């Protein structure tokens, strides 16, 4: 799965996600990516989210919505909300996944409960990227 | 004026060391493709988050290092079936497509659906027809299949034949939680 979230100089937030799914899925199986609020979501008043990982887990947990809810109801930062909800999803359901977020202020969140997640961003014309925890 | 920013991911899981360099090259290429659409050139344009997100995802869809488009995972029949969704945060319009085959850029099909403002979610043959009627090229059957995806499927089917636990859908917690009455 691949995903992108962007905010432009007008303050528009857009989120996009695309995937081949999981190896060995049944023909006709649909994952979290096309389900709004699970694998992908955008609302200028809260933020934009793109998720990746075990689709069955992300769907059952509604990961994108939970992260935006933590920002809106608990007032968490994008980073704190993504860490909290990736962790809770794994505790509650057992599967793993990751998410990237840009909130309504333009702050970012990058978190995952899998061993690795490839990520990258440009804000100031400089590319930042990584794949390991605590990198 | 908000400061433009683009943030991307290239998938999460147990990514082996030999795949890391390819992922990093793909991440950087996708960010370069996206930034062109965001950076206000001489203050003339405010850039477009929509174009930037589509450009970043398209860059990764055509890169075999990522599980999307070319290099997608295979289903048990050895075929590629793809999902994508795109959503903008001002009017909260969205396009979601599923079970697409033999087109390189599902994210562009999702954008075409969003732009038509008729439906939000389209699947199977209808999504395929939308793709081809809005400019997506129909690729030869199997064109999106890579050798490493075939290898991953072979491994999966061998594990399944040996009765090893390899199904994402079920989890340890599920086993514990299943109600004895079968609910």
PDB file of C-alpha atoms in Angstrom:
ATOM      1  CA  UNK A   1       0.000   0.000   0.000  1.00  0.00           C
ATOM      2  CA  UNK A   2       1.127   3.569  -0.742  1.00  0.00           C
ATOM      3  CA  UNK A   3      -0.367   6.852   0.451  1.00  0.00           C
ATOM      4  CA  UNK A   4       0.049  10.603   0.448  1.00  0.00           C
ATOM      5  CA  UNK A   5      -1.412  13.509   2.422  1.00  0.00           C
ATOM      6  CA  UNK A   6      -0.794  17.126   1.407  1.00  0.00           C
ATOM      7  CA  UNK A   7      -1.749  20.638   2.471  1.00  0.00           C
ATOM      8  CA  UNK A   8      -1.353  23.456  -0.066  1.00  0.00           C
ATOM      9  CA  UNK A   9      -0.926  27.210   0.432  1.00  0.00           C
ATOM     10  CA  UNK A  10      -4.742  27.579   0.359  1.00  0.00           C
ATOM     11  CA  UNK A  11      -4.991  25.240   3.352  1.00  0.00           C
ATOM     12  CA  UNK A  12      -6.669  22.477   1.338  1.00  0.00           C
ATOM     13  CA  UNK A  13      -5.899  19.027   2.784  1.00  0.00           C
ATOM     14  CA  UNK A  14      -6.059  15.981   0.465  1.00  0.00           C
ATOM     15  CA  UNK A  15      -5.443  12.297   1.273  1.00  0.00           C
ATOM     16  CA  UNK A  16      -4.901   9.502  -1.267  1.00  0.00           C
ATOM     17  CA  UNK A  17      -4.163   5.786  -0.852  1.00  0.00           C
ATOM     18  CA  UNK A  18      -3.627   2.975  -3.395  1.00  0.00           C
ATOM     19  CA  UNK A  19      -2.928  -0.726  -2.909  1.00  0.00           C
ATOM     20  CA  UNK A  20      -2.618  -4.198  -4.372  1.00  0.00           C
ATOM     21  CA  UNK A  21      -4.021  -5.610  -1.095  1.00  0.00           C
ATOM     22  CA  UNK A  22      -2.418  -8.593   0.636  1.00  0.00           C
ATOM     23  CA  UNK A  23      -0.715 -11.675  -0.788  1.00  0.00           C
ATOM     24  CA  UNK A  24      -2.990 -14.718  -0.872  1.00  0.00           C
ATOM     25  CA  UNK A  25      -6.225 -12.777  -0.495  1.00  0.00           C
ATOM     26  CA  UNK A  26      -9.339 -14.365  -1.925  1.00  0.00           C
ATOM     27  CA  UNK A  27     -10.427 -13.021  -5.323  1.00  0.00           C
ATOM     28  CA  UNK A  28     -12.971 -10.254  -4.601  1.00  0.00           C
ATOM     29  CA  UNK A  29     -11.532  -9.357  -1.188  1.00  0.00           C
ATOM     30  CA  UNK A  30     -11.679  -5.606  -0.510  1.00  0.00           C
ATOM     31  CA  UNK A  31      -9.329  -4.007   2.027  1.00  0.00           C
ATOM     32  CA  UNK A  32      -9.317  -0.807   4.103  1.00  0.00           C
ATOM     33  CA  UNK A  33      -7.878   1.453   1.398  1.00  0.00           C
ATOM     34  CA  UNK A  34     -11.116   2.356  -0.426  1.00  0.00           C
ATOM     35  CA  UNK A  35     -13.187   2.567   2.798  1.00  0.00           C
ATOM     36  CA  UNK A  36     -13.406   6.196   3.941  1.00  0.00           C
ATOM     37  CA  UNK A  37     -12.604   6.510   7.627  1.00  0.00           C
ATOM     38  CA  UNK A  38     -10.652   3.256   7.619  1.00  0.00           C
ATOM     39  CA  UNK A  39      -7.694   3.514   5.200  1.00  0.00           C
ATOM     40  CA  UNK A  40      -8.121   7.100   4.005  1.00  0.00           C
ATOM     41  CA  UNK A  41      -9.844  10.333   5.048  1.00  0.00           C
ATOM     42  CA  UNK A  42      -9.638  14.131   4.718  1.00  0.00           C
ATOM     43  CA  UNK A  43     -11.514  16.962   6.477  1.00  0.00           C
ATOM     44  CA  UNK A  44      -9.952  20.425   6.484  1.00  0.00           C
ATOM     45  CA  UNK A  45     -11.327  21.131   9.968  1.00  0.00           C
ATOM     46  CA  UNK A  46      -9.419  18.212  11.527  1.00  0.00           C
ATOM     47  CA  UNK A  47      -6.847  16.726   9.137  1.00  0.00           C
ATOM     48  CA  UNK A  48      -6.016  14.117   6.495  1.00  0.00           C
ATOM     49  CA  UNK A  49      -4.973  10.487   7.077  1.00  0.00           C
ATOM     50  CA  UNK A  50      -3.609   7.607   4.981  1.00  0.00           C
ATOM     51  CA  UNK A  51      -3.196   4.154   6.573  1.00  0.00           C
ATOM     52  CA  UNK A  52      -1.332   0.939   5.700  1.00  0.00           C
ATOM     53  CA  UNK A  53      -0.857  -2.516   7.213  1.00  0.00           C
ATOM     54  CA  UNK A  54      -3.248  -5.395   7.879  1.00  0.00           C
ATOM     55  CA  UNK A  55      -6.421  -4.263   6.156  1.00  0.00           C
ATOM     56  CA  UNK A  56      -8.792  -6.527   8.103  1.00  0.00           C
ATOM     57  CA  UNK A  57      -7.491  -4.988  11.340  1.00  0.00           C
ATOM     58  CA  UNK A  58      -7.612  -1.377  10.065  1.00  0.00           C
ATOM     59  CA  UNK A  59     -11.179  -1.866   8.783  1.00  0.00           C
ATOM     60  CA  UNK A  60     -12.454  -3.365  12.026  1.00  0.00           C
ATOM     61  CA  UNK A  61     -10.826  -0.565  14.060  1.00  0.00           C
ATOM     62  CA  UNK A  62     -11.672   2.328  11.696  1.00  0.00           C
ATOM     63  CA  UNK A  63      -8.115   3.588  12.178  1.00  0.00           C
ATOM     64  CA  UNK A  64      -8.315   6.862  10.190  1.00  0.00           C
ATOM     65  CA  UNK A  65     -11.471   8.018  11.992  1.00  0.00           C
ATOM     66  CA  UNK A  66     -10.098   7.073  15.415  1.00  0.00           C
ATOM     67  CA  UNK A  67      -6.968   9.152  14.832  1.00  0.00           C
ATOM     68  CA  UNK A  68      -8.957  12.213  13.698  1.00  0.00           C
ATOM     69  CA  UNK A  69     -11.330  11.699  16.627  1.00  0.00           C
ATOM     70  CA  UNK A  70      -8.411  11.734  19.075  1.00  0.00           C
ATOM     71  CA  UNK A  71      -7.234  15.046  17.571  1.00  0.00           C
ATOM     72  CA  UNK A  72     -10.721  16.572  17.677  1.00  0.00           C
ATOM     73  CA  UNK A  73     -12.077  15.240  20.996  1.00  0.00           C
ATOM     74  CA  UNK A  74      -8.913  14.837  23.038  1.00  0.00           C
ATOM     75  CA  UNK A  75      -7.024  17.766  21.538  1.00  0.00           C
ATOM     76  CA  UNK A  76      -4.010  15.553  20.849  1.00  0.00           C
ATOM     77  CA  UNK A  77      -1.301  16.504  18.377  1.00  0.00           C
ATOM     78  CA  UNK A  78      -1.202  14.584  15.091  1.00  0.00           C
ATOM     79  CA  UNK A  79       1.821  12.630  16.335  1.00  0.00           C
ATOM     80  CA  UNK A  80       0.301  11.758  19.710  1.00  0.00           C
ATOM     81  CA  UNK A  81      -3.043  10.756  18.147  1.00  0.00           C
ATOM     82  CA  UNK A  82      -1.412   8.483  15.565  1.00  0.00           C
ATOM     83  CA  UNK A  83       0.806   6.803  18.174  1.00  0.00           C
ATOM     84  CA  UNK A  84      -2.106   6.305  20.569  1.00  0.00           C
ATOM     85  CA  UNK A  85      -4.485   4.829  17.991  1.00  0.00           C
ATOM     86  CA  UNK A  86      -1.961   2.553  16.230  1.00  0.00           C
ATOM     87  CA  UNK A  87      -1.063   1.165  19.662  1.00  0.00           C
ATOM     88  CA  UNK A  88      -4.697   0.791  20.791  1.00  0.00           C
ATOM     89  CA  UNK A  89      -5.656  -0.921  17.508  1.00  0.00           C
ATOM     90  CA  UNK A  90      -2.987  -3.586  18.041  1.00  0.00           C
ATOM     91  CA  UNK A  91      -3.921  -4.023  21.730  1.00  0.00           C
ATOM     92  CA  UNK A  92      -7.646  -4.256  20.939  1.00  0.00           C
ATOM     93  CA  UNK A  93      -7.632  -6.397  17.776  1.00  0.00           C
ATOM     94  CA  UNK A  94      -4.167  -7.923  17.539  1.00  0.00           C
ATOM     95  CA  UNK A  95      -3.223  -6.867  14.025  1.00  0.00           C
ATOM     96  CA  UNK A  96      -0.725  -4.138  13.121  1.00  0.00           C
ATOM     97  CA  UNK A  97      -0.612  -1.101  10.878  1.00  0.00           C
ATOM     98  CA  UNK A  98       0.633   2.441  10.391  1.00  0.00           C
ATOM     99  CA  UNK A  99      -0.650   5.893   9.499  1.00  0.00           C
ATOM    100  CA  UNK A 100       0.467   9.311   8.286  1.00  0.00           C
ATOM    101  CA  UNK A 101      -1.457  12.446   9.222  1.00  0.00           C
ATOM    102  CA  UNK A 102      -1.399  16.172   8.463  1.00  0.00           C
ATOM    103  CA  UNK A 103      -3.692  18.054  10.872  1.00  0.00           C
ATOM    104  CA  UNK A 104      -5.595  21.285  10.271  1.00  0.00           C
ATOM    105  CA  UNK A 105      -2.612  23.314  11.479  1.00  0.00           C
ATOM    106  CA  UNK A 106      -0.249  21.591   9.065  1.00  0.00           C
ATOM    107  CA  UNK A 107       1.448  19.530  11.787  1.00  0.00           C
ATOM    108  CA  UNK A 108       2.373  15.949  10.939  1.00  0.00           C
ATOM    109  CA  UNK A 109       1.985  12.544  12.580  1.00  0.00           C
ATOM    110  CA  UNK A 110       3.855   9.391  11.518  1.00  0.00           C
ATOM    111  CA  UNK A 111       3.336   6.181  13.474  1.00  0.00           C
ATOM    112  CA  UNK A 112       3.201   2.409  13.017  1.00  0.00           C
ATOM    113  CA  UNK A 113       2.883  -0.770  15.102  1.00  0.00           C
ATOM    114  CA  UNK A 114       4.480  -2.999  12.404  1.00  0.00           C
ATOM    115  CA  UNK A 115       8.250  -3.618  12.433  1.00  0.00           C
ATOM    116  CA  UNK A 116       8.803  -1.000   9.719  1.00  0.00           C
ATOM    117  CA  UNK A 117       7.010   1.643   7.601  1.00  0.00           C
ATOM    118  CA  UNK A 118       8.591   3.597   4.726  1.00  0.00           C
ATOM    119  CA  UNK A 119       7.752   7.315   5.022  1.00  0.00           C
ATOM    120  CA  UNK A 120       8.935  10.675   3.700  1.00  0.00           C
ATOM    121  CA  UNK A 121       7.974  14.348   3.627  1.00  0.00           C
ATOM    122  CA  UNK A 122       8.901  17.711   2.161  1.00  0.00           C
ATOM    123  CA  UNK A 123       7.936  20.900   3.928  1.00  0.00           C
ATOM    124  CA  UNK A 124      10.806  23.322   3.578  1.00  0.00           C
ATOM    125  CA  UNK A 125      12.067  22.122   0.188  1.00  0.00           C
ATOM    126  CA  UNK A 126      14.157  19.466   1.934  1.00  0.00           C
ATOM    127  CA  UNK A 127      13.343  15.736   1.755  1.00  0.00           C
ATOM    128  CA  UNK A 128      13.130  13.860   5.071  1.00  0.00           C
ATOM    129  CA  UNK A 129      12.565  10.077   5.067  1.00  0.00           C
ATOM    130  CA  UNK A 130      12.921   6.924   7.138  1.00  0.00           C
ATOM    131  CA  UNK A 131      11.709   3.362   7.758  1.00  0.00           C
ATOM    132  CA  UNK A 132      12.703   2.245  11.288  1.00  0.00           C
ATOM    133  CA  UNK A 133      11.276   3.078  14.699  1.00  0.00           C
ATOM    134  CA  UNK A 134      13.010   5.950  16.519  1.00  0.00           C
ATOM    135  CA  UNK A 135      14.811   6.998  13.339  1.00  0.00           C
TER     136      UNK A 135
ATOM    137  CA  UNK B   1      -0.761  31.618   4.418  1.00  0.00           C
ATOM    138  CA  UNK B   2      -0.426  27.916   5.362  1.00  0.00           C
ATOM    139  CA  UNK B   3       2.982  26.407   4.652  1.00  0.00           C
ATOM    140  CA  UNK B   4       2.644  23.686   1.970  1.00  0.00           C
ATOM    141  CA  UNK B   5       3.619  20.170   3.056  1.00  0.00           C
ATOM    142  CA  UNK B   6       3.480  16.689   1.489  1.00  0.00           C
ATOM    143  CA  UNK B   7       3.792  13.534   3.618  1.00  0.00           C
ATOM    144  CA  UNK B   8       3.817  10.028   2.100  1.00  0.00           C
ATOM    145  CA  UNK B   9       4.200   6.362   3.078  1.00  0.00           C
ATOM    146  CA  UNK B  10       5.317   3.352   1.063  1.00  0.00           C
ATOM    147  CA  UNK B  11       3.722   0.596   3.106  1.00  0.00           C
ATOM    148  CA  UNK B  12       4.138  -0.967   6.538  1.00  0.00           C
ATOM    149  CA  UNK B  13       5.067  -4.481   7.616  1.00  0.00           C
ATOM    150  CA  UNK B  14       8.095  -6.681   8.098  1.00  0.00           C
ATOM    151  CA  UNK B  15      10.104  -4.984   5.298  1.00  0.00           C
ATOM    152  CA  UNK B  16      13.344  -6.911   4.759  1.00  0.00           C
ATOM    153  CA  UNK B  17      16.697  -5.088   4.595  1.00  0.00           C
ATOM    154  CA  UNK B  18      17.214  -5.871   0.904  1.00  0.00           C
ATOM    155  CA  UNK B  19      14.066  -3.890   0.018  1.00  0.00           C
ATOM    156  CA  UNK B  20      14.927  -0.742   2.000  1.00  0.00           C
ATOM    157  CA  UNK B  21      17.096   0.986  -0.628  1.00  0.00           C
ATOM    158  CA  UNK B  22      14.421   0.530  -3.313  1.00  0.00           C
ATOM    159  CA  UNK B  23      11.811   1.956  -0.980  1.00  0.00           C
ATOM    160  CA  UNK B  24      13.966   4.996  -0.176  1.00  0.00           C
ATOM    161  CA  UNK B  25      14.650   5.706  -3.867  1.00  0.00           C
ATOM    162  CA  UNK B  26      10.915   5.434  -4.568  1.00  0.00           C
ATOM    163  CA  UNK B  27       9.967   7.669  -1.635  1.00  0.00           C
ATOM    164  CA  UNK B  28      12.370  10.397  -2.807  1.00  0.00           C
ATOM    165  CA  UNK B  29      11.174  10.167  -6.426  1.00  0.00           C
ATOM    166  CA  UNK B  30       7.530  10.433  -5.304  1.00  0.00           C
ATOM    167  CA  UNK B  31       8.265  13.476  -3.117  1.00  0.00           C
ATOM    168  CA  UNK B  32      10.061  15.231  -5.984  1.00  0.00           C
ATOM    169  CA  UNK B  33       7.112  14.515  -8.297  1.00  0.00           C
ATOM    170  CA  UNK B  34       4.691  15.922  -5.705  1.00  0.00           C
ATOM    171  CA  UNK B  35       6.634  18.988  -4.582  1.00  0.00           C
ATOM    172  CA  UNK B  36       6.470  20.509  -8.076  1.00  0.00           C
ATOM    173  CA  UNK B  37       2.700  20.826  -7.558  1.00  0.00           C
ATOM    174  CA  UNK B  38       2.957  22.399  -4.126  1.00  0.00           C
ATOM    175  CA  UNK B  39       5.831  24.832  -4.186  1.00  0.00           C
ATOM    176  CA  UNK B  40       4.383  28.293  -5.004  1.00  0.00           C
ATOM    177  CA  UNK B  41       6.487  29.190  -8.056  1.00  0.00           C
ATOM    178  CA  UNK B  42       7.410  32.855  -7.616  1.00  0.00           C
ATOM    179  CA  UNK B  43       4.288  33.303  -5.504  1.00  0.00           C
ATOM    180  CA  UNK B  44       2.129  32.961  -8.625  1.00  0.00           C
ATOM    181  CA  UNK B  45       0.262  29.831  -7.669  1.00  0.00           C
ATOM    182  CA  UNK B  46      -0.750  28.459  -4.312  1.00  0.00           C
ATOM    183  CA  UNK B  47      -0.063  24.966  -5.589  1.00  0.00           C
ATOM    184  CA  UNK B  48      -2.539  22.113  -5.545  1.00  0.00           C
ATOM    185  CA  UNK B  49      -2.697  19.481  -2.798  1.00  0.00           C
ATOM    186  CA  UNK B  50      -4.902  17.409  -5.102  1.00  0.00           C
ATOM    187  CA  UNK B  51      -2.318  17.338  -7.897  1.00  0.00           C
ATOM    188  CA  UNK B  52       0.502  16.751  -5.401  1.00  0.00           C
ATOM    189  CA  UNK B  53      -1.168  13.737  -3.776  1.00  0.00           C
ATOM    190  CA  UNK B  54      -2.077  12.226  -7.142  1.00  0.00           C
ATOM    191  CA  UNK B  55       1.475  12.762  -8.443  1.00  0.00           C
ATOM    192  CA  UNK B  56       3.072  11.150  -5.378  1.00  0.00           C
ATOM    193  CA  UNK B  57       0.801   8.095  -5.466  1.00  0.00           C
ATOM    194  CA  UNK B  58       1.162   7.685  -9.245  1.00  0.00           C
ATOM    195  CA  UNK B  59       4.932   7.730  -8.866  1.00  0.00           C
ATOM    196  CA  UNK B  60       4.760   4.861  -6.348  1.00  0.00           C
ATOM    197  CA  UNK B  61       2.101   2.924  -8.328  1.00  0.00           C
ATOM    198  CA  UNK B  62       4.474   2.581 -11.274  1.00  0.00           C
ATOM    199  CA  UNK B  63       7.376   1.542  -9.034  1.00  0.00           C
ATOM    200  CA  UNK B  64       7.771  -2.232  -8.432  1.00  0.00           C
ATOM    201  CA  UNK B  65       9.186  -1.502  -4.973  1.00  0.00           C
ATOM    202  CA  UNK B  66       5.670  -0.765  -3.702  1.00  0.00           C
ATOM    203  CA  UNK B  67       2.518  -2.866  -3.293  1.00  0.00           C
ATOM    204  CA  UNK B  68       0.295  -0.793  -5.584  1.00  0.00           C
ATOM    205  CA  UNK B  69      -0.137  -0.685  -9.363  1.00  0.00           C
ATOM    206  CA  UNK B  70       2.924  -2.396 -10.851  1.00  0.00           C
ATOM    207  CA  UNK B  71       4.241  -4.798  -8.185  1.00  0.00           C
ATOM    208  CA  UNK B  72       0.881  -5.331  -6.461  1.00  0.00           C
ATOM    209  CA  UNK B  73       0.347  -8.348  -4.238  1.00  0.00           C
ATOM    210  CA  UNK B  74      -1.408 -11.315  -5.837  1.00  0.00           C
ATOM    211  CA  UNK B  75      -4.646 -13.022  -4.818  1.00  0.00           C
ATOM    212  CA  UNK B  76      -4.890 -16.816  -4.527  1.00  0.00           C
ATOM    213  CA  UNK B  77      -5.643 -16.997  -8.249  1.00  0.00           C
ATOM    214  CA  UNK B  78      -2.342 -15.242  -9.008  1.00  0.00           C
ATOM    215  CA  UNK B  79      -4.086 -12.070 -10.157  1.00  0.00           C
ATOM    216  CA  UNK B  80      -3.807  -8.364  -9.263  1.00  0.00           C
ATOM    217  CA  UNK B  81      -6.950  -6.667  -7.916  1.00  0.00           C
ATOM    218  CA  UNK B  82      -6.392  -3.087  -6.749  1.00  0.00           C
ATOM    219  CA  UNK B  83      -8.152  -0.598  -4.459  1.00  0.00           C
ATOM    220  CA  UNK B  84      -7.698   3.192  -4.175  1.00  0.00           C
ATOM    221  CA  UNK B  85      -9.358   6.235  -2.638  1.00  0.00           C
ATOM    222  CA  UNK B  86      -8.869   9.987  -2.777  1.00  0.00           C
ATOM    223  CA  UNK B  87     -10.562  12.600  -0.566  1.00  0.00           C
ATOM    224  CA  UNK B  88     -10.324  16.412  -0.358  1.00  0.00           C
ATOM    225  CA  UNK B  89     -10.977  18.185   2.898  1.00  0.00           C
ATOM    226  CA  UNK B  90     -12.831  21.362   1.868  1.00  0.00           C
ATOM    227  CA  UNK B  91     -16.132  19.999   0.470  1.00  0.00           C
ATOM    228  CA  UNK B  92     -15.168  16.474   1.619  1.00  0.00           C
ATOM    229  CA  UNK B  93     -15.662  15.040  -1.856  1.00  0.00           C
ATOM    230  CA  UNK B  94     -14.190  11.582  -2.426  1.00  0.00           C
ATOM    231  CA  UNK B  95     -13.639   8.851  -5.010  1.00  0.00           C
ATOM    232  CA  UNK B  96     -13.182   5.184  -3.955  1.00  0.00           C
ATOM    233  CA  UNK B  97     -12.571   2.312  -6.387  1.00  0.00           C
ATOM    234  CA  UNK B  98     -12.048  -1.398  -5.815  1.00  0.00           C
ATOM    235  CA  UNK B  99     -11.238  -4.646  -7.640  1.00  0.00           C
ATOM    236  CA  UNK B 100      -9.550  -2.788 -10.515  1.00  0.00           C
ATOM    237  CA  UNK B 101      -7.348  -4.875 -12.825  1.00  0.00           C
ATOM    238  CA  UNK B 102      -4.790  -4.149 -15.554  1.00  0.00           C
ATOM    239  CA  UNK B 103      -4.614  -0.347 -15.164  1.00  0.00           C
ATOM    240  CA  UNK B 104      -1.469   1.334 -13.838  1.00  0.00           C
ATOM    241  CA  UNK B 105      -2.990   4.193 -11.810  1.00  0.00           C
ATOM    242  CA  UNK B 106      -6.028   3.377  -9.619  1.00  0.00           C
ATOM    243  CA  UNK B 107      -5.555   6.708  -7.801  1.00  0.00           C
ATOM    244  CA  UNK B 108      -6.343   8.558 -11.045  1.00  0.00           C
ATOM    245  CA  UNK B 109      -9.493   6.463 -11.513  1.00  0.00           C
ATOM    246  CA  UNK B 110     -10.514   7.440  -7.964  1.00  0.00           C
ATOM    247  CA  UNK B 111      -9.940  11.104  -8.834  1.00  0.00           C
ATOM    248  CA  UNK B 112     -12.055  10.801 -12.008  1.00  0.00           C
ATOM    249  CA  UNK B 113     -14.891   9.315  -9.940  1.00  0.00           C
ATOM    250  CA  UNK B 114     -14.590  12.132  -7.385  1.00  0.00           C
ATOM    251  CA  UNK B 115     -14.694  14.743 -10.169  1.00  0.00           C
ATOM    252  CA  UNK B 116     -17.899  13.281 -11.619  1.00  0.00           C
ATOM    253  CA  UNK B 117     -19.723  14.026  -8.317  1.00  0.00           C
ATOM    254  CA  UNK B 118     -22.236  11.232  -9.050  1.00  0.00           C
ATOM    255  CA  UNK B 119     -21.123   8.444  -6.704  1.00  0.00           C
ATOM    256  CA  UNK B 120     -18.407   8.012  -4.079  1.00  0.00           C
ATOM    257  CA  UNK B 121     -17.627   4.272  -4.359  1.00  0.00           C
ATOM    258  CA  UNK B 122     -17.488   2.048  -7.449  1.00  0.00           C
ATOM    259  CA  UNK B 123     -16.277  -1.541  -7.797  1.00  0.00           C
ATOM    260  CA  UNK B 124     -15.501  -4.344 -10.224  1.00  0.00           C
ATOM    261  CA  UNK B 125     -16.618  -4.088 -13.853  1.00  0.00           C
ATOM    262  CA  UNK B 126     -18.147  -0.626 -13.362  1.00  0.00           C
ATOM    263  CA  UNK B 127     -14.871   0.724 -11.956  1.00  0.00           C
ATOM    264  CA  UNK B 128     -13.011  -0.916 -14.835  1.00  0.00           C
ATOM    265  CA  UNK B 129     -15.301   0.750 -17.396  1.00  0.00           C
ATOM    266  CA  UNK B 130     -14.924   4.124 -15.662  1.00  0.00           C
ATOM    267  CA  UNK B 131     -11.130   3.717 -15.820  1.00  0.00           C
ATOM    268  CA  UNK B 132     -11.080   2.987 -19.541  1.00  0.00           C
ATOM    269  CA  UNK B 133     -13.689   5.635 -20.405  1.00  0.00           C
ATOM    270  CA  UNK B 134     -11.756   8.369 -18.570  1.00  0.00           C
ATOM    271  CA  UNK B 135      -8.378   7.846 -20.177  1.00  0.00           C
ATOM    272  CA  UNK B 136      -6.703   4.986 -18.299  1.00  0.00           C
ATOM    273  CA  UNK B 137      -4.824   2.622 -20.602  1.00  0.00           C
ATOM    274  CA  UNK B 138      -5.878  -1.040 -20.493  1.00  0.00           C
ATOM    275  CA  UNK B 139      -2.688  -3.034 -19.970  1.00  0.00           C
ATOM    276  CA  UNK B 140      -2.232  -6.624 -21.223  1.00  0.00           C
ATOM    277  CA  UNK B 141      -3.499  -9.152 -18.663  1.00  0.00           C
ATOM    278  CA  UNK B 142      -0.791  -9.812 -16.075  1.00  0.00           C
ATOM    279  CA  UNK B 143       1.297  -6.762 -17.010  1.00  0.00           C
ATOM    280  CA  UNK B 144       1.278  -5.596 -13.361  1.00  0.00           C
ATOM    281  CA  UNK B 145       2.572  -8.936 -12.020  1.00  0.00           C
ATOM    282  CA  UNK B 146       6.215  -9.026 -10.904  1.00  0.00           C
ATOM    283  CA  UNK B 147       8.395 -12.060 -10.191  1.00  0.00           C
ATOM    284  CA  UNK B 148       8.734 -11.071  -6.533  1.00  0.00           C
ATOM    285  CA  UNK B 149       4.937 -10.942  -6.184  1.00  0.00           C
ATOM    286  CA  UNK B 150       4.738 -14.435  -7.714  1.00  0.00           C
ATOM    287  CA  UNK B 151       7.416 -15.623  -5.262  1.00  0.00           C
ATOM    288  CA  UNK B 152       5.488 -14.151  -2.316  1.00  0.00           C
ATOM    289  CA  UNK B 153       2.333 -15.978  -3.434  1.00  0.00           C
ATOM    290  CA  UNK B 154       4.231 -19.263  -3.823  1.00  0.00           C
ATOM    291  CA  UNK B 155       5.523 -18.898  -0.250  1.00  0.00           C
ATOM    292  CA  UNK B 156       2.036 -18.049   1.032  1.00  0.00           C
ATOM    293  CA  UNK B 157       0.435 -21.085  -0.654  1.00  0.00           C
ATOM    294  CA  UNK B 158       3.199 -23.399   0.641  1.00  0.00           C
ATOM    295  CA  UNK B 159       2.613 -22.122   4.195  1.00  0.00           C
ATOM    296  CA  UNK B 160      -1.117 -22.588   3.767  1.00  0.00           C
ATOM    297  CA  UNK B 161      -0.601 -26.143   2.462  1.00  0.00           C
ATOM    298  CA  UNK B 162       1.445 -26.866   5.600  1.00  0.00           C
ATOM    299  CA  UNK B 163      -1.376 -25.484   7.750  1.00  0.00           C
ATOM    300  CA  UNK B 164       0.822 -22.640   9.049  1.00  0.00           C
ATOM    301  CA  UNK B 165      -0.903 -19.530  10.436  1.00  0.00           C
ATOM    302  CA  UNK B 166      -0.491 -16.844   7.835  1.00  0.00           C
ATOM    303  CA  UNK B 167      -3.880 -15.256   7.456  1.00  0.00           C
ATOM    304  CA  UNK B 168      -3.950 -11.576   8.371  1.00  0.00           C
ATOM    305  CA  UNK B 169      -7.692 -11.643   8.766  1.00  0.00           C
ATOM    306  CA  UNK B 170      -7.626 -13.815  11.827  1.00  0.00           C
ATOM    307  CA  UNK B 171      -5.583 -12.876  14.858  1.00  0.00           C
ATOM    308  CA  UNK B 172      -4.747 -14.302  18.223  1.00  0.00           C
ATOM    309  CA  UNK B 173      -7.287 -11.934  19.758  1.00  0.00           C
ATOM    310  CA  UNK B 174      -9.962 -13.217  17.386  1.00  0.00           C
ATOM    311  CA  UNK B 175      -9.375 -16.785  18.533  1.00  0.00           C
ATOM    312  CA  UNK B 176      -9.754 -15.718  22.143  1.00  0.00           C
ATOM    313  CA  UNK B 177     -12.779 -13.569  21.462  1.00  0.00           C
ATOM    314  CA  UNK B 178     -14.889 -15.909  19.321  1.00  0.00           C
ATOM    315  CA  UNK B 179     -18.054 -16.549  21.305  1.00  0.00           C
ATOM    316  CA  UNK B 180     -18.610 -20.290  21.888  1.00  0.00           C
ATOM    317  CA  UNK B 181     -22.105 -19.905  20.400  1.00  0.00           C
ATOM    318  CA  UNK B 182     -20.370 -18.965  17.154  1.00  0.00           C
ATOM    319  CA  UNK B 183     -21.508 -15.308  17.146  1.00  0.00           C
TER     320      UNK B 183
END
